[in-house]
Coordinates of N, CA and C in Angstrom, one line a residue:
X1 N -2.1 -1.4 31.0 CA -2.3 -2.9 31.2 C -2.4 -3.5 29.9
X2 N -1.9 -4.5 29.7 CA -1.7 -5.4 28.9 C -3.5 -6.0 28.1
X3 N -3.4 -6.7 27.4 CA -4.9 -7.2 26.9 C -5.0 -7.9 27.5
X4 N -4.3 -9.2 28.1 CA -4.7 -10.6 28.5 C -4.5 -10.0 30.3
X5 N -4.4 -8.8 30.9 CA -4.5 -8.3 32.2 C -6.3 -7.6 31.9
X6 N -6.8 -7.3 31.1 CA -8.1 -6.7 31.2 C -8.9 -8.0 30.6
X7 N -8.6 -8.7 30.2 CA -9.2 -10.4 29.9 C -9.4 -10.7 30.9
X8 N -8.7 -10.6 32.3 CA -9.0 -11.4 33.3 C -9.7 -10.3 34.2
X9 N -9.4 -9.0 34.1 CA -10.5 -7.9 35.0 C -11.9 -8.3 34.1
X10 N -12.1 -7.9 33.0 CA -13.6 -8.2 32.3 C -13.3 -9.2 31.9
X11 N -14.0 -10.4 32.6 CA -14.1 -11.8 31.6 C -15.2 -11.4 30.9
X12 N -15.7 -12.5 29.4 CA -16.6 -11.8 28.7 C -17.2 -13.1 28.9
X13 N -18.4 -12.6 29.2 CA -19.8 -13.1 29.4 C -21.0 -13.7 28.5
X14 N -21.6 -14.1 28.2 CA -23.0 -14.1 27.9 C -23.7 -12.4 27.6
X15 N -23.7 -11.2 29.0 CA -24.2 -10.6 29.6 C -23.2 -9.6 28.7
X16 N -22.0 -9.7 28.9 CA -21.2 -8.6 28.0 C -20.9 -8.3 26.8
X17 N -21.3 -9.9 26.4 CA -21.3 -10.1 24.9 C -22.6 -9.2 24.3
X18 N -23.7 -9.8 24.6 CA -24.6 -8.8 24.0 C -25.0 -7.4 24.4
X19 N -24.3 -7.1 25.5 CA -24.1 -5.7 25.8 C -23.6 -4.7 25.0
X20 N -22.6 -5.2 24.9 CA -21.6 -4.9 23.6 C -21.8 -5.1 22.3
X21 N -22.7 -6.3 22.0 CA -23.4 -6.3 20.7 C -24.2 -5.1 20.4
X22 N -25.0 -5.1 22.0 CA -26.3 -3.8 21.5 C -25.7 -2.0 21.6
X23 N -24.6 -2.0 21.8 CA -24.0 -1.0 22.4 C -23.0 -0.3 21.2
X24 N -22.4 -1.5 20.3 CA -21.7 -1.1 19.9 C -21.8 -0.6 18.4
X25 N -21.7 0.5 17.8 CA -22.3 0.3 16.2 C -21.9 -0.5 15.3
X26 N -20.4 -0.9 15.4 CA -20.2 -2.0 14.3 C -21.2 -3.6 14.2
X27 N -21.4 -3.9 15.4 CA -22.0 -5.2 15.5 C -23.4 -4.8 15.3
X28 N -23.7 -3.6 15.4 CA -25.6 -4.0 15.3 C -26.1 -4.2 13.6
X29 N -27.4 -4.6 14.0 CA -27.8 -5.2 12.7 C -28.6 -4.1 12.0
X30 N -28.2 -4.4 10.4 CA -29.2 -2.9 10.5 C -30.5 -3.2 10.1
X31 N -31.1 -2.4 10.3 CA -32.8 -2.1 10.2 C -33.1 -2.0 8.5
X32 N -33.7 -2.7 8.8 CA -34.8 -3.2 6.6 C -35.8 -2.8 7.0
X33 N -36.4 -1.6 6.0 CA -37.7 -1.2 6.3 C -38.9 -2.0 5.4
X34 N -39.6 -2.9 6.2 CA -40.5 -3.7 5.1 C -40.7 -3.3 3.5
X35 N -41.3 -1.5 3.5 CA -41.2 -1.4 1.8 C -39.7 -1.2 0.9
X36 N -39.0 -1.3 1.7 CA -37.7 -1.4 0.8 C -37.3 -2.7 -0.5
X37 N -37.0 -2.3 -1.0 CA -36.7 -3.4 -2.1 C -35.0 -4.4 -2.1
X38 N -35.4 -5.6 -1.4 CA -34.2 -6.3 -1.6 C -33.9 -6.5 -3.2
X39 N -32.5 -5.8 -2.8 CA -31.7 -6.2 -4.5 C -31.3 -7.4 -4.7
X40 N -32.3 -8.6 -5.5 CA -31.5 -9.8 -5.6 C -30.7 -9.7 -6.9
X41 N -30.5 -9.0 -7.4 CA -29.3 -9.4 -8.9 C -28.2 -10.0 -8.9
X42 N -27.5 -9.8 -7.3 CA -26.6 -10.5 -7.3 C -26.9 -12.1 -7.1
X43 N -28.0 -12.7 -6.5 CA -27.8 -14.1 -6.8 C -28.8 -15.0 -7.4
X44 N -29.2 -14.0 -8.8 CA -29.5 -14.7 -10.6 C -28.7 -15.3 -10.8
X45 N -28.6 -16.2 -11.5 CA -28.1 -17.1 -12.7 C -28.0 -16.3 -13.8
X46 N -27.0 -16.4 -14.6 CA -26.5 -15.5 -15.8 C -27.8 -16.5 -16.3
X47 N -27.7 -15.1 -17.3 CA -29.1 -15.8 -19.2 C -27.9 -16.3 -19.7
X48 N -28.1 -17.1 -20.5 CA -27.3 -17.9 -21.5 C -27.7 -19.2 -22.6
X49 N -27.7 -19.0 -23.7 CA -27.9 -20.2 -24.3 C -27.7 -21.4 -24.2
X50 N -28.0 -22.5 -23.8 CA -26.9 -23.8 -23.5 C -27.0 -24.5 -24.5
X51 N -25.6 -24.7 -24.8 CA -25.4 -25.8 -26.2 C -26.2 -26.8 -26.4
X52 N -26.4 -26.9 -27.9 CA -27.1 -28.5 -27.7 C -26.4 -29.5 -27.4
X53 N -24.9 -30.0 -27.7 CA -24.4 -30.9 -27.1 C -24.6 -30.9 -25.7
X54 N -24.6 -29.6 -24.9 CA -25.2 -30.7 -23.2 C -26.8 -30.4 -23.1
X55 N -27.2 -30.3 -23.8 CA -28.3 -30.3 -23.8 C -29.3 -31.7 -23.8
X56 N -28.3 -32.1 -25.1 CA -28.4 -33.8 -24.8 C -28.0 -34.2 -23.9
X57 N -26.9 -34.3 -23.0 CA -26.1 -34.7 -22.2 C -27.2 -34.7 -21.2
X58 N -27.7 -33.6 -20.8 CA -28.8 -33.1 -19.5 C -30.1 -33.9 -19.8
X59 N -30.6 -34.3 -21.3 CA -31.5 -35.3 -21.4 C -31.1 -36.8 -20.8
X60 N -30.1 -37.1 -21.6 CA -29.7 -38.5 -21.0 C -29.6 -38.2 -19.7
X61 N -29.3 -37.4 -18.7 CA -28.7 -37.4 -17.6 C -30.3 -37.9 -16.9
X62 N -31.1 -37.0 -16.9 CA -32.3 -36.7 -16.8 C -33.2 -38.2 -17.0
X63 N -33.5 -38.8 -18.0 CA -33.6 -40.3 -18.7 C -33.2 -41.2 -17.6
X64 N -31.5 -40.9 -17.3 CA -30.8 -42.4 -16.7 C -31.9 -42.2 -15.1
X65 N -32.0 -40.6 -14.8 CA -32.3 -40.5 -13.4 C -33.6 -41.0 -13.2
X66 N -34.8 -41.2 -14.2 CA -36.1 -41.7 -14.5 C -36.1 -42.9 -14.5
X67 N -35.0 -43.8 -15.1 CA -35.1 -45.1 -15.3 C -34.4 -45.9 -14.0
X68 N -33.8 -45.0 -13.3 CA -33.6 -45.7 -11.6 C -34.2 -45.5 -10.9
X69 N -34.9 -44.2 -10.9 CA -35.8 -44.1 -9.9 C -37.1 -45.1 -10.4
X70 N -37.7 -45.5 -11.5 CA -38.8 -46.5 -11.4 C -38.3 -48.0 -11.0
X71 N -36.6 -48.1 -11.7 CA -36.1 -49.3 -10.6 C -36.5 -49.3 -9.4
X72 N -35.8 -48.2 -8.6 CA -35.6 -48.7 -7.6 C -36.7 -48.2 -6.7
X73 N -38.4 -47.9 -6.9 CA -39.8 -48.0 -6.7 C -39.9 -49.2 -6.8
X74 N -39.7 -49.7 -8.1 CA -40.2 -51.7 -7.9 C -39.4 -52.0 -7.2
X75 N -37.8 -52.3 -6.7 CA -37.6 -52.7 -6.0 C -38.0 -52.4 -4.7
X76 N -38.7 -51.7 -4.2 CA -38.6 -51.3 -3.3 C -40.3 -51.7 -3.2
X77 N -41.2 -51.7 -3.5 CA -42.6 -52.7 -3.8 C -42.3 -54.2 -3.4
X78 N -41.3 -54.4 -4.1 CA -40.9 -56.4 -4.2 C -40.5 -56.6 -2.7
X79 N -39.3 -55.6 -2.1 CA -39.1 -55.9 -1.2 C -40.4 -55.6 0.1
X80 N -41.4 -54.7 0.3 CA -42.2 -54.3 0.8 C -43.4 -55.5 1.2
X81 N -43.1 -56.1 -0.1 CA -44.5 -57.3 -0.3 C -43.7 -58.5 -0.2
X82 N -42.4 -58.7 -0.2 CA -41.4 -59.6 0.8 C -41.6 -60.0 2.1
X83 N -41.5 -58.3 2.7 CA -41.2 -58.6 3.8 C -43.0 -58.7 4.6
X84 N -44.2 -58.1 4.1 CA -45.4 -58.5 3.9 C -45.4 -60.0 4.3
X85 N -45.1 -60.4 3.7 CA -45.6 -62.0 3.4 C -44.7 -62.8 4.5
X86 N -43.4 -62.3 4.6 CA -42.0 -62.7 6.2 C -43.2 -62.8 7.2
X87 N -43.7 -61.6 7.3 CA -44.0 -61.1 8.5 C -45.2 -61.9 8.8
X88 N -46.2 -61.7 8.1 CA -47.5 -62.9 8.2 C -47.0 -64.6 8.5
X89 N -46.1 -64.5 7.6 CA -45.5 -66.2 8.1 C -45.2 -66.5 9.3
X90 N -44.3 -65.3 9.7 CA -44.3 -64.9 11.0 C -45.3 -65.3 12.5
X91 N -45.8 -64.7 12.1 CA -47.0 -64.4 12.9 C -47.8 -65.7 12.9
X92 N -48.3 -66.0 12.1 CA -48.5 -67.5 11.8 C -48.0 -68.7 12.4
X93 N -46.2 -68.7 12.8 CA -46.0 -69.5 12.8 C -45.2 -69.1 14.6
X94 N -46.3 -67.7 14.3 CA -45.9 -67.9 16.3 C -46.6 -68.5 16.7
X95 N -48.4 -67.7 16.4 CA -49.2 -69.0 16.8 C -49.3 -70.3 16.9
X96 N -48.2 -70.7 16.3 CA -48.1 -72.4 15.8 C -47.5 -72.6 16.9
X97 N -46.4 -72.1 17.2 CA -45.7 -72.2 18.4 C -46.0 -72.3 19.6
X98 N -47.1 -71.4 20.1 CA -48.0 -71.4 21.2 C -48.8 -72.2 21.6
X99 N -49.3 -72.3 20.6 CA -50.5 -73.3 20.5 C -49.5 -74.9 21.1
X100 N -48.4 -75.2 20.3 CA -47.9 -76.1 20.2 C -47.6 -76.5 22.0
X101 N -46.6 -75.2 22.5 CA -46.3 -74.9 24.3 C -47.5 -75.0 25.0
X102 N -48.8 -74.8 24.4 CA -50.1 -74.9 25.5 C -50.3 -76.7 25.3
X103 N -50.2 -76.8 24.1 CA -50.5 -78.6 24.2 C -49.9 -79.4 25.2
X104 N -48.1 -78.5 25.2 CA -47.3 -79.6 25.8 C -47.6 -79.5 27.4
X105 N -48.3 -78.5 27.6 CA -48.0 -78.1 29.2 C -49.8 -78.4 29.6
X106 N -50.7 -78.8 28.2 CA -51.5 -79.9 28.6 C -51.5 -81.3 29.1
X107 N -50.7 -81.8 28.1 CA -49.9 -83.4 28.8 C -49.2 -83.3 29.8
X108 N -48.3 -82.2 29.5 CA -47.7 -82.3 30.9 C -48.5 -82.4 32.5
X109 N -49.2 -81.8 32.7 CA -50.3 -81.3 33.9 C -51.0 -82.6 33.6
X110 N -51.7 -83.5 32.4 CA -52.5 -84.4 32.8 C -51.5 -85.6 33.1
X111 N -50.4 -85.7 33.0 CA -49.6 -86.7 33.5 C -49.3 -86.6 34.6
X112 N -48.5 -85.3 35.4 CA -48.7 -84.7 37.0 C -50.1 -85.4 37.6
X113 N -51.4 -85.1 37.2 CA -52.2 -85.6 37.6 C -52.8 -87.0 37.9
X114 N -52.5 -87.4 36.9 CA -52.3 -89.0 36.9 C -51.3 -89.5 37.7
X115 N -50.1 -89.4 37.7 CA -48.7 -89.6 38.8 C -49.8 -89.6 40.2
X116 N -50.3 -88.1 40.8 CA -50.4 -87.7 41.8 C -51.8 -88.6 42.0
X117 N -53.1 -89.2 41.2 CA -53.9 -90.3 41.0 C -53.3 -91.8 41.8
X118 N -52.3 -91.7 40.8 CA -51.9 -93.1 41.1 C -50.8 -93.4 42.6
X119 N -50.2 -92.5 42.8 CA -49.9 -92.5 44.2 C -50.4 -92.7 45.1
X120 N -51.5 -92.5 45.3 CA -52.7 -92.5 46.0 C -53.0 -93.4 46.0
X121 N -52.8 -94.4 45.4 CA -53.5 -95.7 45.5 C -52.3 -96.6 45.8
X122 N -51.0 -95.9 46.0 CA -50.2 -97.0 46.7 C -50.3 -97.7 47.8
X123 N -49.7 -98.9 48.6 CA -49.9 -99.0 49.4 C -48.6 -99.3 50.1
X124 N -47.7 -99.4 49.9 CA -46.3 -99.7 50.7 C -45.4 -98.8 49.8
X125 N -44.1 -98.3 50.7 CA -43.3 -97.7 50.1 C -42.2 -97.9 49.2
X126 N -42.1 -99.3 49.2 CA -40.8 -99.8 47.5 C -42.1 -99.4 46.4
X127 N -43.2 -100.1 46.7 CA -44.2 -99.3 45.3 C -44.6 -97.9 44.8
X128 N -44.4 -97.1 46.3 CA -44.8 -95.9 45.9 C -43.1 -95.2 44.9
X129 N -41.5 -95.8 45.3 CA -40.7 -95.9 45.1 C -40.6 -95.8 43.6
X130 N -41.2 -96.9 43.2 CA -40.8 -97.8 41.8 C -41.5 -96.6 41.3
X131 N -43.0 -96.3 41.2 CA -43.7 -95.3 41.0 C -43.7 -94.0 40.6
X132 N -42.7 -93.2 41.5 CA -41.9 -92.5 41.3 C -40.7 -92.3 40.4
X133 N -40.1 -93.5 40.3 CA -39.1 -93.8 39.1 C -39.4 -94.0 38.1
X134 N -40.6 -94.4 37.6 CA -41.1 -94.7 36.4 C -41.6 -93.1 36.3
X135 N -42.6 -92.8 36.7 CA -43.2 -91.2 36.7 C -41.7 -90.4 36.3
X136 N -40.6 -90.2 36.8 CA -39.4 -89.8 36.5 C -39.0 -90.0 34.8
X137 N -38.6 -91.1 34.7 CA -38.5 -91.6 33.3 C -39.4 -91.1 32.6
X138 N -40.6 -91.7 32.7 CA -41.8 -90.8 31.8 C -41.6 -89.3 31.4
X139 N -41.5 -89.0 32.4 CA -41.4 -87.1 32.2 C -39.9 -86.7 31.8
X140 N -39.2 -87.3 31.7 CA -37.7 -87.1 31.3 C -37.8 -87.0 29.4
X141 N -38.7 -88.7 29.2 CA -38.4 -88.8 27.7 C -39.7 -87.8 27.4
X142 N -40.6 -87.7 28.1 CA -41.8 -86.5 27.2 C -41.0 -85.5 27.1
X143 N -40.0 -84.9 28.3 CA -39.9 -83.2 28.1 C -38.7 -83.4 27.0
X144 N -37.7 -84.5 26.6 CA -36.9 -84.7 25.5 C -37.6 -84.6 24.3
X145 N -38.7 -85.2 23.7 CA -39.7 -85.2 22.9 C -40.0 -84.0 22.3
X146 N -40.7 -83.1 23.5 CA -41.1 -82.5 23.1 C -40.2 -81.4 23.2
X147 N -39.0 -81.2 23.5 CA -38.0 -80.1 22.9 C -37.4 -80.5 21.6
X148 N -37.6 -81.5 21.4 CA -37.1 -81.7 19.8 C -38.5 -81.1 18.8
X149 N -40.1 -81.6 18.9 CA -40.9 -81.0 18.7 C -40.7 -79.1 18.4
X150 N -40.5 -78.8 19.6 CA -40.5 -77.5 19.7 C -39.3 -76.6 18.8
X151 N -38.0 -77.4 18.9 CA -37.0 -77.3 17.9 C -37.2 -77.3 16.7
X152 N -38.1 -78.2 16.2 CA -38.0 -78.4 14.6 C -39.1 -77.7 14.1
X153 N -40.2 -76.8 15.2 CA -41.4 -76.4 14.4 C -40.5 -74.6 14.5
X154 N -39.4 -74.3 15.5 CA -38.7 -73.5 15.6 C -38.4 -73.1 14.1
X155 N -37.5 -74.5 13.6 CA -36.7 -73.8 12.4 C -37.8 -74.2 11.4
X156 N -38.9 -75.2 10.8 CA -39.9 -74.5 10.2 C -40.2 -73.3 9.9
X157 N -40.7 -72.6 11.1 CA -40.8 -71.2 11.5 C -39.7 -70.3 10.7
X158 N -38.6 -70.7 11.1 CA -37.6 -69.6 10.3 C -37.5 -69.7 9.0
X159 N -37.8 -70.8 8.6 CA -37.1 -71.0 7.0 C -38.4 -70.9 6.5
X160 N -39.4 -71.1 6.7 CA -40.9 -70.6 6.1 C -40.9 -68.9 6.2
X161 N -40.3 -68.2 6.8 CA -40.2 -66.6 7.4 C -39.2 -66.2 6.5
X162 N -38.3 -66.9 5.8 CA -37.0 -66.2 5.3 C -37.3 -66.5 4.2
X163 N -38.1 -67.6 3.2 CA -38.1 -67.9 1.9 C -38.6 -67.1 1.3
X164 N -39.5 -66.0 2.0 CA -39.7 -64.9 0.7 C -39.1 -63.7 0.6
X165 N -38.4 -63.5 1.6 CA -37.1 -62.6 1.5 C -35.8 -63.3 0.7
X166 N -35.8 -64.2 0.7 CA -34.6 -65.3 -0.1 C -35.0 -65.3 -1.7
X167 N -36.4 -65.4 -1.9 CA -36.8 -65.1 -3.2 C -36.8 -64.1 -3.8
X168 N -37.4 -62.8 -2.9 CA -37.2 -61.4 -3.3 C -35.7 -60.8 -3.7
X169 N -35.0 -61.2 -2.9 CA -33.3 -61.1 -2.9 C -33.1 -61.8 -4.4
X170 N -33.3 -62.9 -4.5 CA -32.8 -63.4 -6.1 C -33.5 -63.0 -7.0
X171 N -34.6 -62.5 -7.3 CA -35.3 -61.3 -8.3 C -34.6 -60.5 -8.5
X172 N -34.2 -59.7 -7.1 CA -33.8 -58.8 -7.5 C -32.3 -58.3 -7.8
X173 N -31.6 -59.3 -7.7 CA -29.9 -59.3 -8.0 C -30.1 -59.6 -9.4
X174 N -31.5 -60.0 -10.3 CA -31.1 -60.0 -11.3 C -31.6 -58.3 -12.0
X175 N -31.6 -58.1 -11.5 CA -32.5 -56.6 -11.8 C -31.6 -55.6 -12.1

């Protein structure tokens, strides 16, 4: 029988693989007896004197690699205490935000209230009408208002959040 005819009688396994690993003498591993002494000689570094020309070479190399790495520590401080200060503005100017949506959804509710007040004291329906239309209008130009409000404390918010990353960025491009 051919090889690729006993390929398909013994397919090989998981099960036959290491059968055969444990079975067979070429594959097994051999046994290191703890007090034996691994010979590392073969992977020393030759002894050798190194020239002074790279010797210098390996100083400056050594130098350049000192003088980037304390760069790029301060850089890496500036940008840290950048984004420090983003993030507090941040935060800052969420609460501003909130605060700002609780106010508006205080007038809002005391104007509903008032509307649903003064309804109440209608007495025929062109008045309760007109009433309604006005209360309409009213609440149309407040919720306009105050999305422009909410808009412009929006991009306050971002450009107060990004000026000290905008500053740290131009420090450090001179760097």
């Amino acid at each position: 029988a051919s090889a690729v005819d006993k390929k398909e009688q013994y397919p090989v396994n998981d099960v036959s693989a290491r059968n055969e690993a444990d079975n067979n003498p070429k594959n097994a591993k051999p046994e290191i007896n703890e007090n034996q002494a691994v010979e590392t000689s073969l992977f020393e570094w030759p002894k050798m004197a190194i020239p002074f020309a790279f010797r210098g070479l390996a100083e400056q190399g050594a130098q350049g690699v000192r003088e980037s790495s304390e760069k790029m520590k301060a850089v890496s401080e500036e940008m840290t205490g950048a984004l420090s200060e983003s993030y507090l503005t941040t935060a800052k100017g969420a609460a501003d935000y909130g605060l700002k949506v609780i106010q508006i959804a205080n007038a809002n509710t005391a104007s509903a209230l008032d509307f649903v007040g003064d309804l109440m004291t209608t007495k025929s329906m062109p008045e309760m009408m007109q009433l309604s239309t006005a209360q309409a209008r009213k609440t149309l130009e407040a919720a306009s208002a105050q999305s422009v409000e909410l808009w412009q404390l929006s991009q306050r918010i971002a450009t107060e959040s990004a000026e000290p990353i905008k500053q740290a960025s131009r420090v450090l491009t001179k760097v």
